[in-house]
Amino acid sequence: MMVRLGADVVFVNVDYHSYGGDIGELKSAVKAVGEVNDDAAMVTKDIVVDEIQLGLANDVGAGVIVLIASVLGHAWMRSN
């Protein structure tokens, strides 16, 4: 695991259609990384189409969520 070698950030791709991942993999990664380094940041990478995805990522321990403005649209970014 890269955290054992000093990585401070771990990205987990959770979008099934684009990356083949799922929220269960994020949950497992959060647990595994936490056993090695509680300070390592967990970042979820997903194609976010609904705000519920943000809550799910937060619930399983993602500290950061990558949001791409071109996908969300500028109106959404200004309103949040």
Short mmCIF file of C-alpha atoms in Angstrom, two decimals:
data_model
loop_
_atom_site.label_atom_id
_atom_site.label_comp_id
_atom_site.label_asym_id
_atom_site.label_seq_id
_atom_site.Cartn_x
_atom_site.Cartn_y
_atom_site.Cartn_z
CA MET A 1 0.00 0.00 0.00
CA MET A 2 1.35 3.40 -1.00
CA VAL A 3 0.52 4.94 2.39
CA ARG A 4 3.11 2.69 4.00
CA LEU A 5 5.64 4.26 1.63
CA GLY A 6 4.67 7.79 2.65
CA ALA A 7 1.72 8.76 0.44
CA ASP A 8 -0.37 11.48 2.09
CA VAL A 9 -3.31 11.30 -0.33
CA VAL A 10 -5.23 8.31 -1.70
CA PHE A 11 -7.61 8.66 -4.66
CA VAL A 12 -10.36 6.05 -4.99
CA ASN A 13 -12.36 5.89 -8.22
CA VAL A 14 -15.92 4.88 -7.35
CA ASP A 15 -17.87 5.39 -10.59
CA TYR A 16 -18.73 1.92 -11.86
CA HIS A 17 -19.37 2.79 -15.50
CA SER A 18 -16.23 4.88 -15.98
CA TYR A 19 -13.80 3.29 -13.53
CA GLY A 20 -15.25 -0.06 -12.46
CA GLY A 21 -15.34 0.98 -8.80
CA ASP A 22 -18.07 1.45 -6.23
CA ILE A 23 -18.70 3.05 -2.84
CA GLY A 24 -17.84 -0.26 -1.13
CA GLU A 25 -14.28 0.03 -2.43
CA LEU A 26 -14.04 3.52 -0.95
CA LYS A 27 -15.25 2.23 2.40
CA SER A 28 -12.68 -0.59 2.34
CA ALA A 29 -9.90 1.82 1.34
CA VAL A 30 -10.79 4.27 4.12
CA LYS A 31 -10.58 1.45 6.66
CA ALA A 32 -7.30 0.07 5.30
CA VAL A 33 -5.61 3.46 5.05
CA GLY A 34 -6.84 4.47 8.51
CA GLU A 35 -5.11 1.43 10.00
CA VAL A 36 -1.80 2.71 8.60
CA ASN A 37 -2.09 6.50 8.67
CA ASP A 38 -5.00 8.45 10.17
CA ASP A 39 -3.69 11.65 8.60
CA ALA A 40 -3.78 10.49 4.98
CA ALA A 41 -6.47 12.26 2.94
CA MET A 42 -9.04 10.06 1.22
CA VAL A 43 -10.28 11.49 -2.07
CA THR A 44 -13.23 10.05 -3.97
CA LYS A 45 -13.36 10.41 -7.73
CA ASP A 46 -16.83 9.95 -9.18
CA ILE A 47 -19.11 11.29 -11.86
CA VAL A 48 -21.43 13.20 -9.52
CA VAL A 49 -24.95 13.57 -10.88
CA ASP A 50 -26.84 13.80 -7.59
CA GLU A 51 -26.08 15.41 -4.25
CA ILE A 52 -26.78 12.10 -2.49
CA GLN A 53 -23.45 10.86 -3.87
CA LEU A 54 -21.68 13.56 -1.85
CA GLY A 55 -23.40 12.38 1.32
CA LEU A 56 -22.54 8.73 0.64
CA ALA A 57 -18.87 9.57 0.09
CA ASN A 58 -18.83 11.62 3.29
CA ASP A 59 -20.58 8.86 5.25
CA VAL A 60 -17.90 6.29 4.40
CA GLY A 61 -15.03 8.63 5.20
CA ALA A 62 -13.96 10.51 2.08
CA GLY A 63 -12.38 13.76 3.18
CA VAL A 64 -12.29 15.25 -0.31
CA ILE A 65 -14.51 14.90 -3.38
CA VAL A 66 -13.28 15.91 -6.83
CA LEU A 67 -15.88 18.08 -8.59
CA ILE A 68 -15.35 19.11 -12.20
CA ALA A 69 -17.12 22.37 -13.08
CA SER A 70 -17.55 21.49 -16.74
CA VAL A 71 -19.59 18.45 -15.74
CA LEU A 72 -21.65 20.15 -13.02
CA GLY A 73 -22.28 23.35 -14.92
CA HIS A 74 -21.50 26.87 -13.89
CA ALA A 75 -25.00 27.53 -12.47
CA TRP A 76 -24.59 24.68 -9.96
CA MET A 77 -21.14 25.86 -8.93
CA ARG A 78 -22.40 29.42 -8.32
CA SER A 79 -25.38 28.20 -6.27
CA ASN A 80 -23.25 26.01 -3.96
#
